Short mmCIF file of C-alpha atoms in Angstrom, two decimals:
data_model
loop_
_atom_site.label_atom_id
_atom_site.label_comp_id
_atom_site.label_asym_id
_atom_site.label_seq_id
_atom_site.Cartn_x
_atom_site.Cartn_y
_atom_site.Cartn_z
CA UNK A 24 21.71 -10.51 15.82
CA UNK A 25 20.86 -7.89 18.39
CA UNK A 26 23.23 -7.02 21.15
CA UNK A 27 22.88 -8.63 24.31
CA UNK A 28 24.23 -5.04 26.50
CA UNK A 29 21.57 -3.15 24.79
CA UNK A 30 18.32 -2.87 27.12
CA UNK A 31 15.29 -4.17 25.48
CA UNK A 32 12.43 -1.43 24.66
CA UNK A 33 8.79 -2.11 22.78
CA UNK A 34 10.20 -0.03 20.21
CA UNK A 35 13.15 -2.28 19.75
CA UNK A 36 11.34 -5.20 20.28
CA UNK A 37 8.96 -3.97 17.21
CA UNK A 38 11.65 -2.76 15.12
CA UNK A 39 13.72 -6.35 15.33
CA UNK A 40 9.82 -7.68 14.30
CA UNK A 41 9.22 -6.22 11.58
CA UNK A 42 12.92 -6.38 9.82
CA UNK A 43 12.45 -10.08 10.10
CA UNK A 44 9.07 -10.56 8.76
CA UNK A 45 11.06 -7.55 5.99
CA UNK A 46 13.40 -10.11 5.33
CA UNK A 47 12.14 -13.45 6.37
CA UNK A 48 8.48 -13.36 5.89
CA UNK A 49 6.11 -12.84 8.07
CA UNK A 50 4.92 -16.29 8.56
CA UNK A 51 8.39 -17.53 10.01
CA UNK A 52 8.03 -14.65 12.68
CA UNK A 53 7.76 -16.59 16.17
CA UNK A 54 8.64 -15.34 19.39
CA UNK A 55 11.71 -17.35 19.94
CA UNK A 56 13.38 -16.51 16.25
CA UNK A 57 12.68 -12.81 17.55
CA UNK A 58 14.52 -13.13 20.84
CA UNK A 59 16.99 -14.90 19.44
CA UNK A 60 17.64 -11.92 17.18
CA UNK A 61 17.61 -9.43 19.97
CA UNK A 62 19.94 -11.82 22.09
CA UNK A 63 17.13 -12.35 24.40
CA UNK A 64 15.66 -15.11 26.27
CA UNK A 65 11.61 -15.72 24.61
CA UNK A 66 10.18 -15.01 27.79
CA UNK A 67 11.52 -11.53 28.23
CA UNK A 68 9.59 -10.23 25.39
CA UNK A 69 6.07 -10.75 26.97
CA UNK A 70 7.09 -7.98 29.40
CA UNK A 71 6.89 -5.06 26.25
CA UNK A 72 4.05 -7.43 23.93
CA UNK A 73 1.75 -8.88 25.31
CA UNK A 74 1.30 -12.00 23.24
CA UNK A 75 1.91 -12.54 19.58
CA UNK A 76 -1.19 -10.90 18.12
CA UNK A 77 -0.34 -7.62 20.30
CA UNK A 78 3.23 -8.18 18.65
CA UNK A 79 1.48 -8.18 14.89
CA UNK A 80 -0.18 -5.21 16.07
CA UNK A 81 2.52 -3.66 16.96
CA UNK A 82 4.32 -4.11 13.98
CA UNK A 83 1.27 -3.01 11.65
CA UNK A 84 1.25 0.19 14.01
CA UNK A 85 4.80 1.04 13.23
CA UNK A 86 4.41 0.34 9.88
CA UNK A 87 1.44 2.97 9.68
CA UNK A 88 3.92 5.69 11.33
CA UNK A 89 5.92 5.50 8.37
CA UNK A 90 3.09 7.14 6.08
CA UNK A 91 3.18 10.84 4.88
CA UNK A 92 0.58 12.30 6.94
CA UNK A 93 -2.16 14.85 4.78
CA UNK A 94 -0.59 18.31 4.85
CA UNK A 95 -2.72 20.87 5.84
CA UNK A 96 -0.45 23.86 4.11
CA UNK A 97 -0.65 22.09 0.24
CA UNK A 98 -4.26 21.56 -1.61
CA UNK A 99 -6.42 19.16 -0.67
CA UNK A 100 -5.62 16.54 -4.04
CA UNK A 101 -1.57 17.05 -3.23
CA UNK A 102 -2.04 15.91 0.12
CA UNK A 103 -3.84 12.77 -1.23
CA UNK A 104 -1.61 12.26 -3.83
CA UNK A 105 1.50 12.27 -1.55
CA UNK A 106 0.08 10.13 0.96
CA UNK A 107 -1.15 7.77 -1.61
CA UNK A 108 2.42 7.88 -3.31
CA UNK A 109 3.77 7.15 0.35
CA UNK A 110 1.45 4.28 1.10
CA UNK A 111 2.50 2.46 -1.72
CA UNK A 112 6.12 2.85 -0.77
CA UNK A 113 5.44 1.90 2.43
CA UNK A 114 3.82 -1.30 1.19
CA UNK A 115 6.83 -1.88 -1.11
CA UNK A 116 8.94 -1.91 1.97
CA UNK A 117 6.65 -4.14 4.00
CA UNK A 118 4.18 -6.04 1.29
CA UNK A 119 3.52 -8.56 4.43
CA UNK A 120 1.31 -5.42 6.04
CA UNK A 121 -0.73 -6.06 3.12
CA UNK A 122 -4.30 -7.25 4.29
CA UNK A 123 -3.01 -6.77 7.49
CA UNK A 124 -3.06 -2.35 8.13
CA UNK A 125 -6.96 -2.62 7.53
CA UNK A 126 -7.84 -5.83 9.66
CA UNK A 127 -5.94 -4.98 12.78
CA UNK A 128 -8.86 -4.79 15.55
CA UNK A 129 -6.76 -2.74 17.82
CA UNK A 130 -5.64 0.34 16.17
CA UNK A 131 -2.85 1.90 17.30
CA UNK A 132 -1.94 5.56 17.73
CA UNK A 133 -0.20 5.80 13.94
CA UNK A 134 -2.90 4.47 12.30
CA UNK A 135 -5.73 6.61 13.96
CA UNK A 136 -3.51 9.90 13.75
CA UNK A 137 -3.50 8.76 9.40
CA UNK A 138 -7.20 7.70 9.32
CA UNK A 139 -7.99 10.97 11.62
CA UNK A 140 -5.56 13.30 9.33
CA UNK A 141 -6.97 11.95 6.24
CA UNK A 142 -10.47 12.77 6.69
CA UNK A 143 -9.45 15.89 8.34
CA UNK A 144 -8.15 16.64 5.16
CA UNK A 145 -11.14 15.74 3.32
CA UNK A 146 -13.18 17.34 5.26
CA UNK A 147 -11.63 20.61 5.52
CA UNK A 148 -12.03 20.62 1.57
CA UNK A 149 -15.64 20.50 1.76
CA UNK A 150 -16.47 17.08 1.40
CA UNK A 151 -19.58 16.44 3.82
CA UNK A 152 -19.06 13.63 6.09
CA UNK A 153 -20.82 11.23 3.94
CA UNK A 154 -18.40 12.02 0.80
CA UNK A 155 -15.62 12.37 3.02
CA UNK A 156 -16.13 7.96 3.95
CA UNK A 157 -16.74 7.39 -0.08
CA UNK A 158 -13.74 9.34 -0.83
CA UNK A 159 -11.63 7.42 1.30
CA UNK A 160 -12.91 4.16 0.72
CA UNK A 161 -12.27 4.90 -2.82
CA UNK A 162 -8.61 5.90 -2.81
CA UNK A 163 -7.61 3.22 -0.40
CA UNK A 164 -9.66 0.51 -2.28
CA UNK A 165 -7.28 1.77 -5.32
CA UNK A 166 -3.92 1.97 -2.89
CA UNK A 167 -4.20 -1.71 -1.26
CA UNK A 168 -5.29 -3.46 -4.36
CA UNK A 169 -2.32 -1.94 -6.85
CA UNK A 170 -0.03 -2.96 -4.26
CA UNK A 171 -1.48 -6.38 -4.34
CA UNK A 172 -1.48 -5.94 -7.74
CA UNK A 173 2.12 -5.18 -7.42
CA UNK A 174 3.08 -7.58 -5.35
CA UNK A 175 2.34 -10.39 -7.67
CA UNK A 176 4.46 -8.99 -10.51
CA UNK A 177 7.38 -10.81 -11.55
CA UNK A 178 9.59 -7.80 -12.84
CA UNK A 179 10.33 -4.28 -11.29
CA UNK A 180 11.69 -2.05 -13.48
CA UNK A 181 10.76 -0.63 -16.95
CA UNK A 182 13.34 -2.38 -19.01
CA UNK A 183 12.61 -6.12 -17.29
CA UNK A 184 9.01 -5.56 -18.30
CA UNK A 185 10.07 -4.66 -21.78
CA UNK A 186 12.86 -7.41 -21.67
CA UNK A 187 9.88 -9.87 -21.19
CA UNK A 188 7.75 -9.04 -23.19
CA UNK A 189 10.22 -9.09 -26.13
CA UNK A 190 10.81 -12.74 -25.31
CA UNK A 191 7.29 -13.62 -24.94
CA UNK A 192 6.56 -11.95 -28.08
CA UNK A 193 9.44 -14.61 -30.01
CA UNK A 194 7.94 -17.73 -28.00
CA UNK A 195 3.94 -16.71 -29.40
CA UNK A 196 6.05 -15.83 -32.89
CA UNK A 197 7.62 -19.22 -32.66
CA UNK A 198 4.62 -21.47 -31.15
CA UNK A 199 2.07 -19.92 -33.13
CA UNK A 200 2.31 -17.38 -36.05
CA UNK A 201 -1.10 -16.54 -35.98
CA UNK A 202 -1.34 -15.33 -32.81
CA UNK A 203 -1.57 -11.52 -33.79
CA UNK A 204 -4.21 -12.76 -35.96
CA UNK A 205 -6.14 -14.25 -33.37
CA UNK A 206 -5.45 -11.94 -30.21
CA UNK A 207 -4.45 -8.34 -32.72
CA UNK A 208 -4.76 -6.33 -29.41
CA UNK A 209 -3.00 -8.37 -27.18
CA UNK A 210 -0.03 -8.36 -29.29
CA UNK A 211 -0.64 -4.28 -29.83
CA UNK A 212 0.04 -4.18 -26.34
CA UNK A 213 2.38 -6.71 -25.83
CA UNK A 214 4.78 -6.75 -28.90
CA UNK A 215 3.54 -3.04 -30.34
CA UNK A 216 4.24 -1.42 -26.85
CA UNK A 217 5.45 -2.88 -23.86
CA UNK A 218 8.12 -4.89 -25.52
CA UNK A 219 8.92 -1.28 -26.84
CA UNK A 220 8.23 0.76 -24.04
CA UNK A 221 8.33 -1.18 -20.82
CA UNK A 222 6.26 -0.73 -17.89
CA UNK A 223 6.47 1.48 -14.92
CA UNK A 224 4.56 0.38 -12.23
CA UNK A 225 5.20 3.75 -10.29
CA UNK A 226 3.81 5.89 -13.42
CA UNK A 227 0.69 3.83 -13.67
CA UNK A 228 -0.16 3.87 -9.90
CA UNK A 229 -0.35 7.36 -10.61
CA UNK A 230 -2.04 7.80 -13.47
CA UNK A 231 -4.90 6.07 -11.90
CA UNK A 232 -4.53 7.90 -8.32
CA UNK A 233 -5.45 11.11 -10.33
CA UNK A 234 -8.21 10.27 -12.59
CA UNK A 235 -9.57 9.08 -9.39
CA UNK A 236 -8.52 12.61 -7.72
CA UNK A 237 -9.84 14.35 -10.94
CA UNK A 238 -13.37 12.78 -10.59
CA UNK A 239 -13.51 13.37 -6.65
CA UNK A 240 -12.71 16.97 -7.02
CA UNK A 241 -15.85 17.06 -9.57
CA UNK A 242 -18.19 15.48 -6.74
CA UNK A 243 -16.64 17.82 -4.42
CA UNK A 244 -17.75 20.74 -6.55
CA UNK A 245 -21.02 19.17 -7.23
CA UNK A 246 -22.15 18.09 -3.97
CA UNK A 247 -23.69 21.17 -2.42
CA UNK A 248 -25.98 20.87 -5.74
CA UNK A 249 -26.83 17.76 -5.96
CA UNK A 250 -26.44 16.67 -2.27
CA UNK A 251 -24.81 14.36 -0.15
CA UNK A 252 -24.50 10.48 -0.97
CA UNK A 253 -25.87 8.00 1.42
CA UNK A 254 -22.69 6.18 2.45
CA UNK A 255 -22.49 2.60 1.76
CA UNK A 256 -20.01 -0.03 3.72
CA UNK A 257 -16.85 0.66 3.98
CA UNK A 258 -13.67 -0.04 5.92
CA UNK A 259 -13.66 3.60 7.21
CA UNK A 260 -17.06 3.75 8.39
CA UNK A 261 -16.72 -0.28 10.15
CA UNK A 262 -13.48 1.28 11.73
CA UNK A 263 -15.18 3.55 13.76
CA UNK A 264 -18.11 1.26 14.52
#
């Protein structure tokens, strides 16, 4: 519960938002839950958010601020990497800004000072404009659908994954002895190395962020060869259309 003495601000008001939808969900965010946390009266919000949607906005917008901006002092595939790395976190933090950071028809300041710093970044690599939209598209199409991805996942650390699978592995050995018979790469993976091993979902969003890295630097290298590519849809290019 806020405190009643403490003058109310947009920043506040957007702060108090988003720890609610944090901890609540973002569908039980209404206007009058949210002044009742800030030991306010409804009404008084309107004068620092418009209406609810501007509130959503608002909250996406602060959400974006929390990204690692694109250095320009590290190379070109760190600076990815690290924002990438911090999007994900992000995400983590807030996964009801999921589908939401992309949709937002009113971009605020944070998110155009990422989108602007990210294909600054690209671009001042040597990706032509065209490459610079793919590339982007690309590594965000990766980003936003691992953390849905994510999302879903029952377990979060290494061991739970491993934990489950080892007790998956004694229902199938229990229900159905012929399963590594019948599905012998499943139960490679399941039994042979998860159960084992576990599964980091950190270390895999990774591993994929740089083979995807690897094979832009290649059409980075390659493009003043072979030429630009004709840039197809993509959430980049709608955003500034």
């Amino acid at each position: 519960m806020g405190d009643p003495g403490t003058r109310l601000s947009r920043e506040r008001v957007l702060k108090a938002a988003v720890h609610l939808a944090d901890h609540y969900g973002i569908d039980s965010l209404t206007m009058r839950k949210l002044g009742e946390h800030l030991g306010a009266g409804p009404m008084s919000l309107y004068y620092h958010v418009a209406n609810k949607r501007a509130l959503l906005d608002g909250m996406v917008d602060l959400v974006f601020s929390e990204i690692e901006l694109p250095s320009a002092h590290v190379d070109w595939k760190q600076a990815m990497r690290r924002r990438a790395i911090s999007t994900r976190e992000v995400l983590r933090r807030h996964p009801w800004a999921l589908g939401r950071m992309e949709a937002t028809k009113s971009p605020g300041p944070s998110d155009l000072r990422l989108h602007d710093a990210v294909l600054r970044c690209l671009r001042q690599a040597g990706f032509s404009v065209e490459m610079a939209v793919q590339a982007y598209s690309v590594q965000d199409a990766y980003i936003y659908g691992f953390a849905l991805q994510e999302r879903t996942l029952e377990f979060g650390t290494r061991e739970e994954f491993a934990q489950a699978a080892r007790k998956r592995v004694k229902e199938v050995e229990t229900k159905a002895e012929d399963a590594a018979r019948l599905y012998p790469y499943l139960a490679e993976v399941v039994a042979g190395y998860v159960a084992k091993h576990g599964y980091d979902a950190a270390e895999a969003f990774e591993f994929g962020l740089d083979v995807i890295l690897d094979g832009l630097e290649k059409l980075r290298t390659s493009s003043r060869r072979e030429g630009p590519a004709a840039p197809r849809g993509s959430r980049t290019a709608r955003r500034g259309g």
